[in-house]
Structures are given as C-alpha cells and as structure tokens.
Coordinates of C-alpha atoms in Angstrom, one line a residue:
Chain A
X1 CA -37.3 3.4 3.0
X2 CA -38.3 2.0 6.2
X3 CA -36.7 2.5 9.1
X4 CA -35.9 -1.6 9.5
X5 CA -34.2 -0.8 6.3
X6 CA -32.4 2.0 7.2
X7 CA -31.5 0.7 10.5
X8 CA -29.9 -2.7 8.5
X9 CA -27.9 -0.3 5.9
X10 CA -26.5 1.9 8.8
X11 CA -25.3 -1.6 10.4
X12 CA -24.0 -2.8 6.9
X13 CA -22.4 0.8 6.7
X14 CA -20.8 0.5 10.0
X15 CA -19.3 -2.6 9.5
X16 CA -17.7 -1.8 6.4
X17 CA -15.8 1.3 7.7
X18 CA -14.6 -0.9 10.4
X19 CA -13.1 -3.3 8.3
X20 CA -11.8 -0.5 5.8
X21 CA -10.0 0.6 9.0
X22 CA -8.7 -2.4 10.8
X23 CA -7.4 -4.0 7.2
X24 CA -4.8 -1.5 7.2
X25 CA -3.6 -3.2 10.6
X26 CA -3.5 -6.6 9.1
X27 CA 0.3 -7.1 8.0
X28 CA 0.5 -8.6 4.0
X29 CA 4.3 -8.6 3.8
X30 CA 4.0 -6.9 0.5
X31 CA 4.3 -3.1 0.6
X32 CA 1.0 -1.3 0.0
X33 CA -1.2 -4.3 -0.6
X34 CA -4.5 -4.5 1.7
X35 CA -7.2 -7.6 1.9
X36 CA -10.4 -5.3 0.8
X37 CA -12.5 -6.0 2.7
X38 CA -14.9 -3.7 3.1
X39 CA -15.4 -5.2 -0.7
X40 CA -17.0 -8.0 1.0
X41 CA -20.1 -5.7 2.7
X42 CA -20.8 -3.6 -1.4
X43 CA -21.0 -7.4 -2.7
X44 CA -23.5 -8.3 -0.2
X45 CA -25.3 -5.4 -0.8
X46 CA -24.9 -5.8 -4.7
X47 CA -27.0 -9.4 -4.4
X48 CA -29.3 -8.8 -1.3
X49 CA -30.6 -4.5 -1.9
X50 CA -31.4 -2.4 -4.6
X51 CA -28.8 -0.2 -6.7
X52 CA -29.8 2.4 -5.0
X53 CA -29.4 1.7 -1.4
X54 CA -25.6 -0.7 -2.4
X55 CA -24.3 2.4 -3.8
X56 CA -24.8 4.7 -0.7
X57 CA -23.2 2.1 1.3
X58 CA -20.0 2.4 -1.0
X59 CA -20.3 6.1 -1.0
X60 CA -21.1 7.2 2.2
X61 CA -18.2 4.3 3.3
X62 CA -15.4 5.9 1.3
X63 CA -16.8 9.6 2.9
X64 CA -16.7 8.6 6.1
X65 CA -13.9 6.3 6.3
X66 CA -11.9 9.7 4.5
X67 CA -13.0 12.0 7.7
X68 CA -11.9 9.2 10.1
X69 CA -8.9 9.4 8.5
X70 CA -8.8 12.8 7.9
X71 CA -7.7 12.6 3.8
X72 CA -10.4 13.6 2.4
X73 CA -10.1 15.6 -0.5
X74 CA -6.5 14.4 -0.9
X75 CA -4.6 12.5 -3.6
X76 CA -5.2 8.9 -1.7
X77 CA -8.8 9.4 -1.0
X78 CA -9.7 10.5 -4.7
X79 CA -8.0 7.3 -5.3
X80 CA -9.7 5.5 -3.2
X81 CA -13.0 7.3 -4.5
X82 CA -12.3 6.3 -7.9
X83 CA -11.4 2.4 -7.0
X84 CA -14.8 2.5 -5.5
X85 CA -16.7 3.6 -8.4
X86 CA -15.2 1.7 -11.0
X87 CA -15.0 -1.6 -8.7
X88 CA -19.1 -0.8 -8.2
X89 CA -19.8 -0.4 -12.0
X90 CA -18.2 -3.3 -12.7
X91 CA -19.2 -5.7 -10.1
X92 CA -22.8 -4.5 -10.4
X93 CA -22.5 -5.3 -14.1
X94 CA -21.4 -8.8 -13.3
X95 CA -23.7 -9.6 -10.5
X96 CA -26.4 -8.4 -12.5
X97 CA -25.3 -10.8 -15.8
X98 CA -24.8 -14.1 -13.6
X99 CA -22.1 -15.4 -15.7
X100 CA -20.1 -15.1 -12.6
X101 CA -20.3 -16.7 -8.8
X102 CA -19.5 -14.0 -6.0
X103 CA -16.0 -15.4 -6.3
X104 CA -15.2 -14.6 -9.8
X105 CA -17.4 -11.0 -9.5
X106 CA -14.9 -10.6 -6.1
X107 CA -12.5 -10.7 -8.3
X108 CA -13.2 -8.5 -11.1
X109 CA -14.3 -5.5 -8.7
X110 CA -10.7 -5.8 -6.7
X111 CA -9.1 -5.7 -10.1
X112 CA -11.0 -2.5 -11.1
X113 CA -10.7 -0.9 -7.8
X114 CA -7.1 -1.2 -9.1
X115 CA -7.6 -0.1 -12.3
X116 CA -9.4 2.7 -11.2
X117 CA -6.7 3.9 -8.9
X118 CA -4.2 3.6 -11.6
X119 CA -6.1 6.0 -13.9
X120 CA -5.4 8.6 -11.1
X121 CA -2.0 7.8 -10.3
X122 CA -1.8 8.1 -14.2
X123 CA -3.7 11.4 -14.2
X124 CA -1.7 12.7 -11.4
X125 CA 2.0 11.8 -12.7
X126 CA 1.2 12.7 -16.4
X127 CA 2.9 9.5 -16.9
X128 CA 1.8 5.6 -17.6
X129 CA 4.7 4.2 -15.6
X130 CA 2.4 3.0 -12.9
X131 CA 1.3 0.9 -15.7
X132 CA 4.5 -1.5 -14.2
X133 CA 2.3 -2.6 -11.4
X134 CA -0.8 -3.5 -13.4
X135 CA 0.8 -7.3 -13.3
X136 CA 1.4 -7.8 -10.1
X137 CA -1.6 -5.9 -9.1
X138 CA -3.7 -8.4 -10.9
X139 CA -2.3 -11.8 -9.5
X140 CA -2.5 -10.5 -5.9
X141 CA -6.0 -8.6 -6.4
X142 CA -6.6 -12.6 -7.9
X143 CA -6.0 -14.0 -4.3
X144 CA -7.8 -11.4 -2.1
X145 CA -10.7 -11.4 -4.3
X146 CA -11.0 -15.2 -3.8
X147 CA -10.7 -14.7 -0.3
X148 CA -13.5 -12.3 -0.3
X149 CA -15.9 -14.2 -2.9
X150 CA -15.5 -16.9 -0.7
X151 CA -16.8 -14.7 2.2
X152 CA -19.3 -13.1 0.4
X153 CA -20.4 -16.6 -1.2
X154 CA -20.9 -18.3 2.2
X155 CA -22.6 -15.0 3.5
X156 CA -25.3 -15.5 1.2
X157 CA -25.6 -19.1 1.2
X158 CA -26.4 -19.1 4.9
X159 CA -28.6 -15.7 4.5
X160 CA -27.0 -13.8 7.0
X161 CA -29.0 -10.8 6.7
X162 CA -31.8 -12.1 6.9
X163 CA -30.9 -14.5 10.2
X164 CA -29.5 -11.4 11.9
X165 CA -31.4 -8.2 11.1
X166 CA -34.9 -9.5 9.7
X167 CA -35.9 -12.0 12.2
Chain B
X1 CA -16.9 -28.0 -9.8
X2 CA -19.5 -27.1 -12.4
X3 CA -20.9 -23.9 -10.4
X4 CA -17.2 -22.1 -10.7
X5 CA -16.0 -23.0 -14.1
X6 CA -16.5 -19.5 -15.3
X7 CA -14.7 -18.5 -12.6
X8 CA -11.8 -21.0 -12.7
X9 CA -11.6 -19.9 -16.3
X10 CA -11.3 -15.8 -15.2
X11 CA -8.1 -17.1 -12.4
X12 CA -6.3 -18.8 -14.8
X13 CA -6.6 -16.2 -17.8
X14 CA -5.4 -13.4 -15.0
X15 CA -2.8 -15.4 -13.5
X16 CA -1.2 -16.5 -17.4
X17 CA -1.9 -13.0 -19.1
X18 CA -0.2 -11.8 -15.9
X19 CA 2.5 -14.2 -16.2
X20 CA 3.4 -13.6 -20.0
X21 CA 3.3 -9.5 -19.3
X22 CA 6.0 -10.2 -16.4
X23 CA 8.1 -12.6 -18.7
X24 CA 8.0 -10.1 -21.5
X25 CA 9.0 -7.5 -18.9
X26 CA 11.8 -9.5 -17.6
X27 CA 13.0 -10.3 -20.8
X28 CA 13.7 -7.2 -21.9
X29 CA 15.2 -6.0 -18.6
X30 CA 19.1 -4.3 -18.8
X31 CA 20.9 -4.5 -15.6
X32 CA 24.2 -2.7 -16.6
X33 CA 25.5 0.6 -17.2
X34 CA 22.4 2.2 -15.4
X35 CA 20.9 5.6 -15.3
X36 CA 18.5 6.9 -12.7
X37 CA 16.3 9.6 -14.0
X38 CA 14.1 11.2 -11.5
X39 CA 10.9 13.0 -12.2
X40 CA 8.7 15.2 -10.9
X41 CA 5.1 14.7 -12.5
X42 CA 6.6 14.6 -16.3
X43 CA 9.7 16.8 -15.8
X44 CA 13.1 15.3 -14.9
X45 CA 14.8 17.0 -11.3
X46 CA 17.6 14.9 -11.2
X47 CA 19.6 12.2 -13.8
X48 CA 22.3 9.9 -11.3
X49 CA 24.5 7.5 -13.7
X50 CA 24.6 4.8 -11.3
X51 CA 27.3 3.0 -13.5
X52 CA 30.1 5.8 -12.2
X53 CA 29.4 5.2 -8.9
X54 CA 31.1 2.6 -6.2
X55 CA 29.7 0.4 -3.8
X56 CA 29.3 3.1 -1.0
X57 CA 25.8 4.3 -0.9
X58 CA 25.9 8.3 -1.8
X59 CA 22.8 10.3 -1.0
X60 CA 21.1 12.4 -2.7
X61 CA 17.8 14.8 -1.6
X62 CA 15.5 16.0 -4.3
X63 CA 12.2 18.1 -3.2
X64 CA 8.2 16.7 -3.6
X65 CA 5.0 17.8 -3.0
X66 CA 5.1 17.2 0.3
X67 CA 8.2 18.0 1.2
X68 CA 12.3 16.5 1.0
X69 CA 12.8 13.0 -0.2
X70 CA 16.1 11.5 0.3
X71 CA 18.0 8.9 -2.2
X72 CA 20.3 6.7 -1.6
X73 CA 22.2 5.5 -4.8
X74 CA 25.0 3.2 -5.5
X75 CA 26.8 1.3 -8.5
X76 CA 23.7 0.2 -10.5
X77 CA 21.1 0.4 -8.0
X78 CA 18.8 3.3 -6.1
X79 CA 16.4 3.1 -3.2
X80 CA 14.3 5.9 -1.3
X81 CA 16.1 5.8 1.9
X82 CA 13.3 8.4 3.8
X83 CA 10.0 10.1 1.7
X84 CA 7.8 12.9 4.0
X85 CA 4.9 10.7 2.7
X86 CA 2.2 9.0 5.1
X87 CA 2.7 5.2 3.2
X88 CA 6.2 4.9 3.0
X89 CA 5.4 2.4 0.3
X90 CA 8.1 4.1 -1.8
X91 CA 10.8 2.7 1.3
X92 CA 10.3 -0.4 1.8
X93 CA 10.3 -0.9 -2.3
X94 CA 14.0 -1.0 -1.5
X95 CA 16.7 -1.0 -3.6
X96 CA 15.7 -1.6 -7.7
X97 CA 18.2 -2.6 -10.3
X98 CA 16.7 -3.0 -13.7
X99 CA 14.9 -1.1 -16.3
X100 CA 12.1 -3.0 -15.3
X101 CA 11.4 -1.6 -12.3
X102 CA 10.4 1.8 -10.8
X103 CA 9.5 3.8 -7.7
X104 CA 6.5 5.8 -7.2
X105 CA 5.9 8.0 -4.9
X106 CA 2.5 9.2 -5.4
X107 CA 1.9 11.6 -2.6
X108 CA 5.1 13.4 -3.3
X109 CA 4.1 12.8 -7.2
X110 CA 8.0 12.2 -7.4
X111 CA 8.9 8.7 -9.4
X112 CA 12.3 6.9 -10.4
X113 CA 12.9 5.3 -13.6
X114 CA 16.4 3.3 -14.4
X115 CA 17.6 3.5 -18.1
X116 CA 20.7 2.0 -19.7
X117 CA 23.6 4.0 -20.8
X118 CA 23.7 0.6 -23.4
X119 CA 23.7 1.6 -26.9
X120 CA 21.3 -0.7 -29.2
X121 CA 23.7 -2.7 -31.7
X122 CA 21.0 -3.3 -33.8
X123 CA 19.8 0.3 -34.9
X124 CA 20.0 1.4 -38.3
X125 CA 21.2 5.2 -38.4

C-alpha cells in the first residue's frame, strides 16, 4: 500500500469516527434512533477501494470510536461490532451485484446493521421480544438510509476522492 | 426515474411489509385487565397486575446488571421512571399500555412485557 493510499484511508478513517461521534449530538426526537452516518464513509469505500482496505476502515472505526468512548468490550460496542459486520457483508454483496443504486444498498446495510444488533440483544436476553422493534426499525432505517444513499450517491457522482486527495 | 426503480421497488416493499407487521400487531393488541411481567434475561423478578391498581403511580425498584431500576406503575400502564443505564432509552419509552409493546433495557438486560389477565372465549378445553 502506498503511502498516498494510506494517507487517503487514515483521512477516510478520521472522518468516519467524527461523524460516529457527533451523530449522537444530532437530536431525532425518537429515543435511540441515530442518522448513521459514518455508513456514508464504508459505502464510499465499498465503490471507490478494495475489500480489503473498506473493511479496515469499518473495523478499525468501530475500535477506535469504542476507546473514545471508552465501551469497548461492553454489551453496546459488541452491538455496534456486529451491526458493522453484517451491514458490510451485506452492502458489499449488493454493491458488488449492481442491482441496486447507493441509495437502495444505503438502505439495506442500515437495515442489517439493525438486524445484526438485534441478534445480540436476542443473544443477550435469551428472548426474541426485541423482535417488537424490527418494524419500526425498518421504516426509520428506510429514511436514514435514503439520506445517506443520497450522500454517498452525489459523493461519487462528483468523485470527491479523487478531487480532494489524488490531485 | 429509470436508474432507481429497483430501489423505489425495495422502499415501498419495506415500508408495506412494515406496515402489515404493525397492523397485525395492533390488531391483536389487549388494553384491559393488564399484567406487567418483568424479566431478567429469561427469568421473571417481578409480576405487577396493573388492573388492581388506581390512578396514583406506585413505584416499584427491581435490580439489573448494572445496578437499581425504578418502576413506576399504575392502572393498566408501566413506565421506567430512572434505569442506572448510560442511554436512558428505556425512559423516555414512557409509559406502555398494550400487549403490544415492551421495554428493553439492554444494558441492565432487564425487559417489561404486559399480558392480559383476559381469558380467551374461544378455547376448547
């Protein structure tokens, strides 16, 4: 990896943990509910680098932004680790197939990061009674991730990346 | 309009399946003759018949993970008044009165399920 390279993912890194962390400031009027939007930086990374390098990003975010927050290793950071993965799997998946635009793939991974921390919640409880929330869960996931396709989508269309970092 | 028909498609199946699961849900709601029954991870630490009780909210503190939670239950209904947990998601659910909702406190691993004291006419003993 060259260091051009390593000095765009750090930056691509960087930004996502600071939007991880300020989301939590923005107020949604609906309790627990956040925006996602460090979902925006894995998608960029998902069209515009390599498995490889789009994965580390999510990793090393969800690590980091843990220590910042000092919950690592705890209940809401497995969570959050498990969101991640499954939100990944699938939205590489569907970036991969193009049967989707950014939009629709938005929306799949914020449903699956969902999903994925329902299966812990389930796990944890010994009970599917979280199950409750799938529905609502999946209509407002619907809206953020439209928010954020539409991000991601206009990211891309105007090649960002390569504007800022490889000119 | 073209470009985003497979993703128009994927909105609207969420939002309807979403839709019909909440409908069904609501359908089959009870709102009478309620019974709290709160559990910790699968075992049950306390059972409140909400129907016995008045309009006067009566507390009630059970213990979590993290430490005390404190319940505040009246005639048909039961909110988390104050949880030790870093969210307070489980508090500002407010007060639920139907079967069809629940609380969850995750951290605490504490959640509240309402059941009705209703017996089912149509059973066949």
């Amino acid at each position: 990896m060259s260091i051009k390279k390593i000095c765009i993912i750090s930056s691509l890194l960087a930004i996502a943990i600071v939007l991880n962390i300020i989301e939590s400031s923005i107020p949604m009027f609906i309790p627990g509910v956040k925006l996602g939007l460090a979902n925006i930086v894995v998608l960029i990374m998902l069209y515009e680098f390599n498995l490889k390098e789009a994965f580390l990003v999510m990793i090393l975010r969800i690590i980091l932004v843990g220590l910042l927050r000092g919950n690592i290793f705890q209940l809401q950071w497995f969570m959050s680790l498990s969101g991640g993965i499954l939100s990944f799997i699938i939205m590489l998946l569907f970036s991969k197939i193009k049967f989707f635009s950014p939009i629709g793939v938005s929306i799949l991974g914020a449903i699956f990061h969902c999903i994925g921390q329902i299966i812990i919640a389930i796990i944890m409880l010994s009970t599917a009674v979280v199950i409750y929330y799938l529905p609502f869960i999946a209509i407002l996931s619907t809206l953020t991730g439209i928010l954020n396709g539409i991000i991601v989508k206009t990211y891309l269309k105007h090649s960002i990346t390569k504007k800022i970092f490889i000119k | 309009m073209k470009k985003y028909r497979n993703d128009i498609i994927l909105i609207v199946s969420i939002l309807i399946i979403s839709l019909i699961v909440l409908l069904v849900i609501n359908l089959n709601k009870k709102n009478d003759n309620l019974k709290a029954i709160i559990y910790y991870k699968d075992e049950i630490v306390l059972t409140i018949d909400l129907s016995t009780l008045g309009e006067n909210e009566k507390e009630y503190i059970i213990n979590g993970d993290l430490g005390i939670i404190k319940l505040g239950a009246k005639y048909n209904s039961i909110r988390v008044i104050e949880s030790t947990c870093l969210n307070h998601t489980c508090e500002h659910q407010n007060y639920i009165s139907n079967t069809a909702s629940v609380i969850v406190c995750l951290p605490n691993l504490i959640y509240i399920k309402l059941v009705s004291n209703n017996i089912d006419l149509d059973v066949v003993i």
